[in-house]
């Protein structure tokens, strides 16, 4: 049985191109060494169409049986990256092939690297497919919704092990270059099978990799080679376009650089991009604007729930200059009537979430105005999901959500299924502890439908979740999509 699983995995490596046929014996021996096995009888025949998840599960069971690991999700995840690393090309080989393909076309290079990242199980396909995804029509276009199920929940043993793990500052964070090939530990993911493409951005060493959780197609991360904090400034705009010029089929954006409206890792300068068209990109210009001194730059307010200024020009340097000008103005802008304060007691509140792309030979930059002020009524942020929507979405609105993709917590899978059951059976949602927080919402939307049955209940609930997310985005907009909000927006535009 063990020999068969080893043969299946080696055949998988050869069929996917991870391993050349000439390295069959070497790869087999690396795997045997990992399992502390001295004997091996190669099974006869080829194993085609191997399901990687099944092979890894069987080999991990074997590792548990042999006492090599504990039977926990964390230990299994740490060990299966070691298994896959036996099949992996060296970083230099990956880089050489990437840049060789890049000479033909940037798209061929990224196609190769994306496939490698999946075949190597760095991106765990069989977990990603568990994510629930759907689209919802809105006044702003088709909004993407996903319930994230691909991040495994840690069991009590793993949580205890992480708590008791020896403190370490290596790697400094999950985005550092030092993660490439790192074995991992109880409180840091294993990256034995992780590969990074070194690139130059704004004359500095940066890294290019894919997110292991791929919330959308070719979800990539571009990160500084040094562990340095995020900052939105002129250099950030230059970096965005430096990347887009090298990979014109990708967009690239940045989280804001302040808490509440920023991303989850503000300690390491990085961007996120990919090969995907979000609703925000397709949203039209609602009101063209002209900015003094930049009359040659096409500009306008985007029809979007957040407050977005889109600027376009063939010369990306003009966009960098204008973006810096708008950012500096916004950093210091206060409009008490619109409840926008640049700072309070020395704490800055205004920043920008930028997204760069190239379309039909023209560079484009979306500048999303953000503000992280809090009040007693809204302690998590005035321009943050309001409490009435927290039953669906309470977390910060970062870059991905700004563009129109909701990343919702895994708890919703079970909760929405329970809501379906309670609606169809006419039971009181308030009577169930797990879903009572949804009761007001459910009672409100069921009134809108004449007939809810087993054939349409899922679609109805998914559509209503989408409506909640649109409200969440509207909450995050510093200027609302109302006549009063647009007047306030134009006061800022006229100040430029």
Short mmCIF file of N, CA, C and O in Angstrom, two decimals, residues 189-318:
data_model
loop_
_atom_site.label_atom_id
_atom_site.label_comp_id
_atom_site.label_asym_id
_atom_site.label_seq_id
_atom_site.Cartn_x
_atom_site.Cartn_y
_atom_site.Cartn_z
N UNK A 189 2.76 28.99 9.21
CA UNK A 189 2.52 27.96 8.19
C UNK A 189 3.80 27.45 7.52
O UNK A 189 4.77 28.19 7.37
N UNK A 190 3.77 26.19 7.13
CA UNK A 190 4.89 25.59 6.40
C UNK A 190 4.91 26.11 4.97
O UNK A 190 3.88 26.29 4.34
N UNK A 191 6.13 26.34 4.47
CA UNK A 191 6.28 26.85 3.11
C UNK A 191 7.39 26.10 2.36
O UNK A 191 8.07 26.66 1.51
N UNK A 192 7.55 24.80 2.68
CA UNK A 192 8.56 24.00 1.97
C UNK A 192 8.35 24.03 0.47
O UNK A 192 9.31 24.07 -0.31
N UNK A 193 7.09 23.99 0.05
CA UNK A 193 6.76 23.92 -1.38
C UNK A 193 6.43 25.29 -1.98
O UNK A 193 5.84 25.39 -3.05
N UNK A 194 6.85 26.32 -1.30
CA UNK A 194 6.58 27.70 -1.73
C UNK A 194 7.74 28.22 -2.57
O UNK A 194 8.91 28.03 -2.24
N UNK A 195 7.40 28.88 -3.69
CA UNK A 195 8.41 29.48 -4.56
C UNK A 195 8.04 30.94 -4.82
O UNK A 195 6.86 31.29 -4.92
N UNK A 196 9.06 31.78 -4.92
CA UNK A 196 8.89 33.22 -5.12
C UNK A 196 9.67 33.65 -6.36
O UNK A 196 10.79 33.18 -6.58
N UNK A 197 9.07 34.52 -7.16
CA UNK A 197 9.77 35.09 -8.31
C UNK A 197 10.31 36.47 -7.91
O UNK A 197 9.52 37.37 -7.62
N UNK A 198 11.64 36.65 -7.88
CA UNK A 198 12.17 37.98 -7.56
C UNK A 198 11.91 38.94 -8.73
O UNK A 198 12.14 38.58 -9.89
N UNK A 199 11.41 40.13 -8.43
CA UNK A 199 11.19 41.14 -9.46
C UNK A 199 11.73 42.47 -8.94
O UNK A 199 12.00 42.63 -7.75
N UNK A 200 11.90 43.41 -9.86
CA UNK A 200 12.36 44.75 -9.49
C UNK A 200 11.19 45.71 -9.58
O UNK A 200 10.52 45.80 -10.61
N UNK A 201 10.93 46.41 -8.49
CA UNK A 201 9.85 47.38 -8.44
C UNK A 201 10.41 48.68 -7.87
O UNK A 201 10.96 48.69 -6.77
N UNK A 202 10.29 49.76 -8.64
CA UNK A 202 10.82 51.06 -8.22
C UNK A 202 12.28 50.95 -7.80
O UNK A 202 12.71 51.49 -6.79
N UNK A 203 13.04 50.18 -8.62
CA UNK A 203 14.49 50.00 -8.42
C UNK A 203 14.85 49.27 -7.13
O UNK A 203 15.99 49.37 -6.66
N UNK A 204 13.91 48.54 -6.57
CA UNK A 204 14.17 47.77 -5.36
C UNK A 204 13.78 46.31 -5.56
O UNK A 204 13.01 45.97 -6.46
N UNK A 205 14.32 45.44 -4.70
CA UNK A 205 14.04 44.01 -4.79
C UNK A 205 12.69 43.70 -4.16
O UNK A 205 12.46 44.00 -2.99
N UNK A 206 11.83 43.11 -4.95
CA UNK A 206 10.51 42.70 -4.49
C UNK A 206 10.28 41.24 -4.85
O UNK A 206 11.06 40.64 -5.61
N UNK A 207 9.22 40.66 -4.30
CA UNK A 207 8.86 39.29 -4.62
C UNK A 207 7.47 39.21 -5.22
O UNK A 207 6.60 40.05 -4.94
N UNK A 208 7.27 38.19 -6.06
CA UNK A 208 5.97 37.94 -6.70
C UNK A 208 5.58 36.51 -6.40
O UNK A 208 6.35 35.57 -6.63
N UNK A 209 4.40 36.32 -5.84
CA UNK A 209 3.90 34.99 -5.52
C UNK A 209 2.39 34.99 -5.65
O UNK A 209 1.78 36.03 -5.89
N UNK A 210 1.79 33.82 -5.49
CA UNK A 210 0.32 33.74 -5.47
C UNK A 210 -0.16 33.54 -4.04
O UNK A 210 0.54 33.00 -3.18
N UNK A 211 -1.37 34.01 -3.78
CA UNK A 211 -1.99 33.78 -2.48
C UNK A 211 -2.39 32.31 -2.40
O UNK A 211 -2.96 31.77 -3.35
N UNK A 212 -2.10 31.64 -1.28
CA UNK A 212 -2.52 30.23 -1.17
C UNK A 212 -4.03 30.06 -1.09
O UNK A 212 -4.54 28.96 -1.24
N UNK A 213 -4.76 31.18 -0.91
CA UNK A 213 -6.22 31.09 -0.74
C UNK A 213 -7.01 31.59 -1.95
O UNK A 213 -8.25 31.49 -1.95
N UNK A 214 -6.32 32.11 -2.96
CA UNK A 214 -6.94 32.55 -4.23
C UNK A 214 -8.43 32.88 -4.15
O UNK A 214 -9.27 32.09 -4.52
N UNK A 215 -8.73 34.08 -3.72
CA UNK A 215 -10.12 34.52 -3.65
C UNK A 215 -10.69 34.82 -5.04
O UNK A 215 -11.90 34.94 -5.20
N UNK A 216 -9.82 34.96 -6.03
CA UNK A 216 -10.23 35.20 -7.41
C UNK A 216 -9.11 34.69 -8.32
O UNK A 216 -8.03 34.30 -7.83
N UNK A 217 -9.33 34.70 -9.62
CA UNK A 217 -8.38 34.09 -10.55
C UNK A 217 -6.99 34.74 -10.48
O UNK A 217 -6.85 35.95 -10.57
N UNK A 218 -5.98 33.88 -10.31
CA UNK A 218 -4.58 34.30 -10.28
C UNK A 218 -4.33 35.41 -9.25
O UNK A 218 -3.63 36.39 -9.50
N UNK A 219 -4.92 35.23 -8.09
CA UNK A 219 -4.79 36.17 -6.98
C UNK A 219 -3.32 36.18 -6.52
O UNK A 219 -2.85 35.26 -5.88
N UNK A 220 -2.62 37.24 -6.86
CA UNK A 220 -1.18 37.31 -6.57
C UNK A 220 -0.88 38.34 -5.49
O UNK A 220 -1.67 39.23 -5.21
N UNK A 221 0.30 38.18 -4.89
CA UNK A 221 0.81 39.11 -3.89
C UNK A 221 2.18 39.58 -4.34
O UNK A 221 3.03 38.78 -4.72
N UNK A 222 2.37 40.87 -4.32
CA UNK A 222 3.65 41.49 -4.71
C UNK A 222 4.15 42.20 -3.46
O UNK A 222 3.46 43.07 -2.92
N UNK A 223 5.34 41.83 -2.99
CA UNK A 223 5.75 42.29 -1.68
C UNK A 223 7.21 42.76 -1.65
O UNK A 223 8.06 42.25 -2.39
N UNK A 224 7.46 43.71 -0.78
CA UNK A 224 8.79 44.29 -0.61
C UNK A 224 9.76 43.23 -0.10
O UNK A 224 9.42 42.43 0.77
N UNK A 225 10.99 43.24 -0.64
CA UNK A 225 12.00 42.31 -0.18
C UNK A 225 12.46 42.57 1.23
O UNK A 225 13.06 41.71 1.88
N UNK A 226 12.16 43.76 1.74
CA UNK A 226 12.49 44.12 3.11
C UNK A 226 11.21 44.19 3.95
O UNK A 226 10.16 44.57 3.45
N UNK A 227 11.32 43.83 5.22
CA UNK A 227 10.16 43.90 6.12
C UNK A 227 10.00 45.36 6.56
O UNK A 227 10.58 45.81 7.54
N UNK A 228 9.19 46.08 5.79
CA UNK A 228 8.99 47.50 6.05
C UNK A 228 7.51 47.82 5.97
O UNK A 228 6.78 47.20 5.18
N UNK A 229 6.99 48.74 6.79
CA UNK A 229 5.54 48.98 6.85
C UNK A 229 4.95 49.51 5.54
O UNK A 229 5.63 50.14 4.74
N UNK A 230 3.67 49.26 5.37
CA UNK A 230 2.94 49.79 4.23
C UNK A 230 2.80 51.30 4.35
O UNK A 230 2.65 51.83 5.45
N UNK A 231 2.82 51.97 3.21
CA UNK A 231 2.61 53.41 3.19
C UNK A 231 2.08 53.81 1.83
O UNK A 231 2.62 53.42 0.80
N UNK A 232 0.99 54.56 1.83
CA UNK A 232 0.45 55.09 0.58
C UNK A 232 1.08 56.46 0.36
O UNK A 232 0.85 57.40 1.13
N UNK A 233 1.89 56.57 -0.68
CA UNK A 233 2.56 57.82 -1.03
C UNK A 233 2.90 57.79 -2.51
O UNK A 233 2.47 56.88 -3.23
N UNK A 234 3.65 58.76 -2.97
CA UNK A 234 4.02 58.81 -4.38
C UNK A 234 4.71 57.52 -4.82
O UNK A 234 4.42 56.97 -5.89
N UNK A 235 5.61 57.03 -3.95
CA UNK A 235 6.34 55.81 -4.29
C UNK A 235 5.39 54.63 -4.49
O UNK A 235 5.63 53.77 -5.35
N UNK A 236 4.30 54.58 -3.71
CA UNK A 236 3.34 53.48 -3.85
C UNK A 236 2.71 53.49 -5.25
O UNK A 236 2.53 52.44 -5.87
N UNK A 237 2.38 54.67 -5.75
CA UNK A 237 1.78 54.77 -7.09
C UNK A 237 2.79 54.36 -8.17
O UNK A 237 2.44 53.68 -9.14
N UNK A 238 4.04 54.75 -7.97
CA UNK A 238 5.10 54.35 -8.92
C UNK A 238 5.23 52.83 -8.93
O UNK A 238 5.34 52.21 -10.00
N UNK A 239 5.21 52.22 -7.76
CA UNK A 239 5.35 50.76 -7.64
C UNK A 239 4.20 50.05 -8.36
O UNK A 239 4.42 49.05 -9.06
N UNK A 240 2.98 50.55 -8.17
CA UNK A 240 1.83 49.93 -8.83
C UNK A 240 2.02 49.89 -10.34
O UNK A 240 1.81 48.86 -10.98
N UNK A 241 2.42 51.02 -10.90
CA UNK A 241 2.57 51.07 -12.36
C UNK A 241 3.81 50.34 -12.84
O UNK A 241 3.83 49.81 -13.95
N UNK A 242 4.86 50.30 -12.02
CA UNK A 242 6.03 49.51 -12.37
C UNK A 242 5.64 48.05 -12.61
O UNK A 242 6.09 47.41 -13.56
N UNK A 243 4.79 47.53 -11.73
CA UNK A 243 4.35 46.15 -11.88
C UNK A 243 3.43 45.99 -13.07
O UNK A 243 3.58 45.05 -13.86
N UNK A 244 2.46 46.88 -13.21
CA UNK A 244 1.50 46.77 -14.31
C UNK A 244 2.20 46.86 -15.67
O UNK A 244 1.80 46.20 -16.63
N UNK A 245 3.26 47.65 -15.75
CA UNK A 245 4.03 47.73 -17.00
C UNK A 245 4.70 46.39 -17.31
O UNK A 245 4.82 46.00 -18.46
N UNK A 246 5.15 45.69 -16.27
CA UNK A 246 5.80 44.40 -16.47
C UNK A 246 4.79 43.29 -16.75
O UNK A 246 5.08 42.34 -17.47
N UNK A 247 3.59 43.42 -16.15
CA UNK A 247 2.55 42.40 -16.30
C UNK A 247 1.23 43.09 -16.65
O UNK A 247 0.33 43.21 -15.81
N UNK A 248 1.13 43.56 -17.90
CA UNK A 248 -0.04 44.38 -18.29
C UNK A 248 -1.37 43.64 -18.29
O UNK A 248 -2.42 44.28 -18.37
N UNK A 249 -1.35 42.31 -18.18
CA UNK A 249 -2.61 41.56 -18.11
C UNK A 249 -3.13 41.46 -16.68
O UNK A 249 -4.22 40.91 -16.46
N UNK A 250 -2.39 41.99 -15.72
CA UNK A 250 -2.78 41.97 -14.32
C UNK A 250 -3.15 43.37 -13.84
O UNK A 250 -2.55 44.35 -14.27
N UNK A 251 -4.10 43.46 -12.91
CA UNK A 251 -4.29 44.70 -12.16
C UNK A 251 -3.45 44.57 -10.90
O UNK A 251 -3.02 43.47 -10.50
N UNK A 252 -3.20 45.68 -10.22
CA UNK A 252 -2.51 45.64 -8.93
C UNK A 252 -3.07 46.75 -8.07
O UNK A 252 -3.25 47.89 -8.52
N UNK A 253 -3.36 46.42 -6.81
CA UNK A 253 -3.91 47.40 -5.89
C UNK A 253 -3.29 47.30 -4.52
O UNK A 253 -2.58 46.33 -4.22
N UNK A 254 -3.57 48.29 -3.70
CA UNK A 254 -3.02 48.30 -2.35
C UNK A 254 -4.12 48.53 -1.33
O UNK A 254 -5.05 49.31 -1.56
N UNK A 255 -4.00 47.84 -0.21
CA UNK A 255 -4.83 48.20 0.92
C UNK A 255 -4.43 49.59 1.40
O UNK A 255 -3.33 50.06 1.13
N UNK A 256 -5.33 50.24 2.11
CA UNK A 256 -5.00 51.53 2.71
C UNK A 256 -3.98 51.30 3.83
O UNK A 256 -3.76 50.18 4.27
N UNK A 257 -3.35 52.38 4.27
CA UNK A 257 -2.25 52.25 5.23
C UNK A 257 -2.63 52.67 6.65
O UNK A 257 -1.75 52.97 7.46
N UNK A 258 -3.93 52.68 6.94
CA UNK A 258 -4.39 53.00 8.29
C UNK A 258 -5.24 51.86 8.84
O UNK A 258 -5.89 51.14 8.07
N UNK A 259 -5.24 51.66 10.17
CA UNK A 259 -6.11 50.63 10.76
C UNK A 259 -7.58 50.89 10.41
O UNK A 259 -7.96 52.00 10.07
N UNK A 260 -8.39 49.86 10.51
CA UNK A 260 -9.84 49.86 10.23
C UNK A 260 -10.10 49.82 8.73
O UNK A 260 -10.82 48.97 8.23
N UNK A 261 -9.49 50.76 7.98
CA UNK A 261 -9.72 50.78 6.53
C UNK A 261 -8.58 50.08 5.78
O UNK A 261 -8.59 50.00 4.56
N UNK A 262 -7.60 49.58 6.52
CA UNK A 262 -6.44 48.93 5.91
C UNK A 262 -6.59 47.42 5.85
O UNK A 262 -7.63 46.86 6.17
N UNK A 263 -5.51 46.76 5.48
CA UNK A 263 -5.52 45.31 5.36
C UNK A 263 -5.11 44.64 6.66
O UNK A 263 -4.94 45.29 7.70
N UNK A 264 -4.92 43.31 6.60
CA UNK A 264 -4.60 42.54 7.80
C UNK A 264 -3.12 42.58 8.13
O UNK A 264 -2.73 42.29 9.26
N UNK A 265 -2.28 42.90 7.15
CA UNK A 265 -0.83 42.95 7.39
C UNK A 265 -0.32 44.32 6.98
O UNK A 265 0.09 44.54 5.84
N UNK A 266 -0.37 45.26 7.91
CA UNK A 266 0.12 46.61 7.63
C UNK A 266 1.61 46.75 7.90
O UNK A 266 2.22 47.76 7.55
N UNK A 267 2.20 45.71 8.50
CA UNK A 267 3.61 45.78 8.89
C UNK A 267 4.56 45.48 7.74
O UNK A 267 5.76 45.72 7.86
N UNK A 268 4.05 44.96 6.62
CA UNK A 268 4.91 44.61 5.49
C UNK A 268 4.34 45.21 4.20
O UNK A 268 3.20 44.93 3.83
N UNK A 269 5.12 46.03 3.56
CA UNK A 269 4.72 46.71 2.33
C UNK A 269 4.40 45.68 1.24
O UNK A 269 5.27 44.90 0.85
N UNK A 270 3.16 45.69 0.77
CA UNK A 270 2.78 44.71 -0.24
C UNK A 270 1.53 45.18 -0.99
O UNK A 270 0.81 46.07 -0.55
N UNK A 271 1.30 44.54 -2.14
CA UNK A 271 0.13 44.79 -2.96
C UNK A 271 -0.53 43.46 -3.30
O UNK A 271 0.08 42.39 -3.17
N UNK A 272 -1.78 43.54 -3.78
CA UNK A 272 -2.47 42.35 -4.29
C UNK A 272 -2.96 42.63 -5.70
O UNK A 272 -3.39 43.74 -6.00
N UNK A 273 -2.90 41.62 -6.54
CA UNK A 273 -3.33 41.79 -7.92
C UNK A 273 -3.87 40.49 -8.48
O UNK A 273 -4.21 39.57 -7.74
N UNK A 274 -3.94 40.42 -9.80
CA UNK A 274 -4.40 39.20 -10.43
C UNK A 274 -5.00 39.42 -11.79
O UNK A 274 -4.99 40.53 -12.33
N UNK A 275 -5.54 38.34 -12.33
CA UNK A 275 -6.11 38.32 -13.67
C UNK A 275 -7.61 38.13 -13.54
O UNK A 275 -8.15 37.05 -13.75
N UNK A 276 -8.29 39.18 -13.12
CA UNK A 276 -9.72 39.09 -12.85
C UNK A 276 -10.35 40.46 -13.04
O UNK A 276 -9.73 41.48 -12.75
N UNK A 277 -11.59 40.46 -13.52
CA UNK A 277 -12.32 41.71 -13.71
C UNK A 277 -13.39 41.83 -12.64
O UNK A 277 -14.35 41.05 -12.61
N UNK A 278 -13.22 42.78 -11.75
CA UNK A 278 -14.18 43.04 -10.68
C UNK A 278 -15.26 44.00 -11.16
O UNK A 278 -15.08 44.74 -12.12
N UNK A 279 -16.38 44.01 -10.45
CA UNK A 279 -17.47 44.93 -10.78
C UNK A 279 -17.00 46.38 -10.76
O UNK A 279 -17.44 47.19 -11.58
N UNK A 280 -16.11 46.70 -9.85
CA UNK A 280 -15.62 48.08 -9.75
C UNK A 280 -14.94 48.53 -11.04
O UNK A 280 -15.13 49.67 -11.48
N UNK A 281 -14.17 47.63 -11.65
CA UNK A 281 -13.48 47.98 -12.89
C UNK A 281 -14.48 48.28 -14.01
O UNK A 281 -14.24 49.14 -14.86
N UNK A 282 -15.59 47.55 -14.00
CA UNK A 282 -16.59 47.73 -15.06
C UNK A 282 -17.56 48.87 -14.76
O UNK A 282 -18.35 49.26 -15.62
N UNK A 283 -17.51 49.41 -13.55
CA UNK A 283 -18.42 50.50 -13.18
C UNK A 283 -18.09 51.74 -14.01
O UNK A 283 -16.93 52.09 -14.19
N UNK A 284 -19.11 52.42 -14.54
CA UNK A 284 -18.88 53.57 -15.41
C UNK A 284 -18.56 54.85 -14.64
O UNK A 284 -18.76 54.93 -13.43
N UNK A 285 -18.09 55.83 -15.38
CA UNK A 285 -17.90 57.17 -14.81
C UNK A 285 -19.28 57.82 -14.68
O UNK A 285 -20.02 57.94 -15.64
N UNK A 286 -19.62 58.21 -13.48
CA UNK A 286 -20.92 58.84 -13.21
C UNK A 286 -20.89 60.34 -13.54
O UNK A 286 -21.85 60.90 -14.04
N UNK A 287 -19.73 60.96 -13.24
CA UNK A 287 -19.60 62.40 -13.48
C UNK A 287 -18.16 62.72 -13.87
O UNK A 287 -17.25 62.60 -13.05
N UNK A 288 -17.94 63.10 -15.14
CA UNK A 288 -16.59 63.50 -15.55
C UNK A 288 -16.16 64.76 -14.79
O UNK A 288 -16.98 65.63 -14.48
N UNK A 289 -14.88 64.85 -14.47
CA UNK A 289 -14.35 66.02 -13.77
C UNK A 289 -13.05 66.46 -14.44
O UNK A 289 -12.38 65.67 -15.10
N UNK A 290 -12.72 67.71 -14.26
CA UNK A 290 -11.45 68.25 -14.77
C UNK A 290 -10.70 68.84 -13.58
O UNK A 290 -11.26 69.60 -12.79
N UNK A 291 -9.43 68.48 -13.47
CA UNK A 291 -8.62 68.94 -12.35
C UNK A 291 -7.59 69.92 -12.88
O UNK A 291 -6.83 69.60 -13.80
N UNK A 292 -7.59 71.11 -12.30
CA UNK A 292 -6.71 72.19 -12.76
C UNK A 292 -5.25 71.74 -12.76
O UNK A 292 -4.76 71.18 -11.78
N UNK A 293 -4.60 72.00 -13.88
CA UNK A 293 -3.20 71.60 -14.03
C UNK A 293 -3.05 70.21 -14.60
O UNK A 293 -1.94 69.79 -14.98
N UNK A 294 -4.17 69.48 -14.65
CA UNK A 294 -4.15 68.11 -15.19
C UNK A 294 -5.29 67.94 -16.20
O UNK A 294 -5.96 66.91 -16.24
N UNK A 295 -5.48 69.00 -17.00
CA UNK A 295 -6.57 68.98 -17.97
C UNK A 295 -6.40 67.87 -19.01
O UNK A 295 -7.38 67.43 -19.63
N UNK A 296 -5.17 67.41 -19.19
CA UNK A 296 -4.90 66.36 -20.18
C UNK A 296 -5.23 64.96 -19.65
O UNK A 296 -5.22 63.98 -20.40
N UNK A 297 -5.53 64.87 -18.35
CA UNK A 297 -5.84 63.57 -17.73
C UNK A 297 -7.36 63.38 -17.65
O UNK A 297 -8.06 64.22 -17.10
N UNK A 298 -7.84 62.31 -18.24
CA UNK A 298 -9.26 61.98 -18.15
C UNK A 298 -9.58 61.60 -16.70
O UNK A 298 -8.88 60.77 -16.10
N UNK A 299 -10.61 62.17 -16.13
CA UNK A 299 -10.93 61.91 -14.73
C UNK A 299 -12.44 61.94 -14.51
O UNK A 299 -13.18 62.56 -15.28
N UNK A 300 -12.88 61.26 -13.47
CA UNK A 300 -14.30 61.26 -13.17
C UNK A 300 -14.61 60.53 -11.87
O UNK A 300 -13.78 59.78 -11.35
N UNK A 301 -15.80 60.77 -11.35
CA UNK A 301 -16.31 60.06 -10.19
C UNK A 301 -16.98 58.78 -10.69
O UNK A 301 -17.80 58.81 -11.61
N UNK A 302 -16.62 57.65 -10.09
CA UNK A 302 -17.13 56.35 -10.53
C UNK A 302 -18.47 56.05 -9.86
O UNK A 302 -18.68 56.37 -8.68
N UNK A 303 -19.38 55.46 -10.60
CA UNK A 303 -20.65 55.02 -10.03
C UNK A 303 -20.39 53.76 -9.21
O UNK A 303 -20.43 52.63 -9.71
N UNK A 304 -20.11 53.98 -7.93
CA UNK A 304 -19.69 52.88 -7.05
C UNK A 304 -20.07 53.25 -5.62
O UNK A 304 -20.06 54.43 -5.27
N UNK A 305 -20.41 52.27 -4.77
CA UNK A 305 -20.84 52.61 -3.41
C UNK A 305 -19.77 53.28 -2.56
O UNK A 305 -20.09 54.10 -1.69
N UNK A 306 -18.49 52.95 -2.81
CA UNK A 306 -17.42 53.69 -2.16
C UNK A 306 -17.10 54.90 -3.01
O UNK A 306 -17.53 55.01 -4.16
N UNK A 307 -16.32 55.83 -2.45
CA UNK A 307 -16.06 57.11 -3.13
C UNK A 307 -14.77 56.99 -3.94
O UNK A 307 -13.67 57.02 -3.38
N UNK A 308 -14.94 56.87 -5.27
CA UNK A 308 -13.81 56.55 -6.14
C UNK A 308 -13.63 57.61 -7.22
O UNK A 308 -14.57 57.97 -7.92
N UNK A 309 -12.39 58.07 -7.35
CA UNK A 309 -11.99 58.95 -8.45
C UNK A 309 -11.15 58.11 -9.41
O UNK A 309 -10.17 57.49 -9.00
N UNK A 310 -11.58 58.05 -10.67
CA UNK A 310 -10.81 57.30 -11.69
C UNK A 310 -10.07 58.28 -12.57
O UNK A 310 -10.65 59.25 -13.07
N UNK A 311 -8.77 58.03 -12.77
CA UNK A 311 -7.97 58.86 -13.67
C UNK A 311 -7.31 57.97 -14.72
O UNK A 311 -6.90 56.84 -14.44
N UNK A 312 -7.23 58.49 -15.98
CA UNK A 312 -6.73 57.69 -17.10
C UNK A 312 -5.83 58.54 -18.00
O UNK A 312 -6.12 59.72 -18.24
N UNK A 313 -4.74 57.90 -18.47
CA UNK A 313 -3.83 58.59 -19.39
C UNK A 313 -2.86 57.57 -19.98
O UNK A 313 -2.57 56.55 -19.35
N UNK A 314 -2.35 57.87 -21.16
CA UNK A 314 -1.35 56.98 -21.78
C UNK A 314 -0.02 57.05 -21.05
O UNK A 314 0.77 56.11 -21.08
N UNK A 315 0.23 58.17 -20.39
CA UNK A 315 1.48 58.38 -19.67
C UNK A 315 1.24 58.15 -18.18
O UNK A 315 0.60 58.96 -17.52
N UNK A 316 1.76 57.05 -17.66
CA UNK A 316 1.50 56.73 -16.26
C UNK A 316 2.12 57.75 -15.30
O UNK A 316 1.65 57.91 -14.16
N UNK A 317 3.13 58.47 -15.77
CA UNK A 317 3.75 59.48 -14.90
C UNK A 317 2.77 60.61 -14.58
O UNK A 317 2.80 61.17 -13.49
N UNK A 318 1.92 60.93 -15.53
CA UNK A 318 0.89 61.95 -15.27
C UNK A 318 -0.08 61.46 -14.19
O UNK A 318 -0.54 62.24 -13.36
#
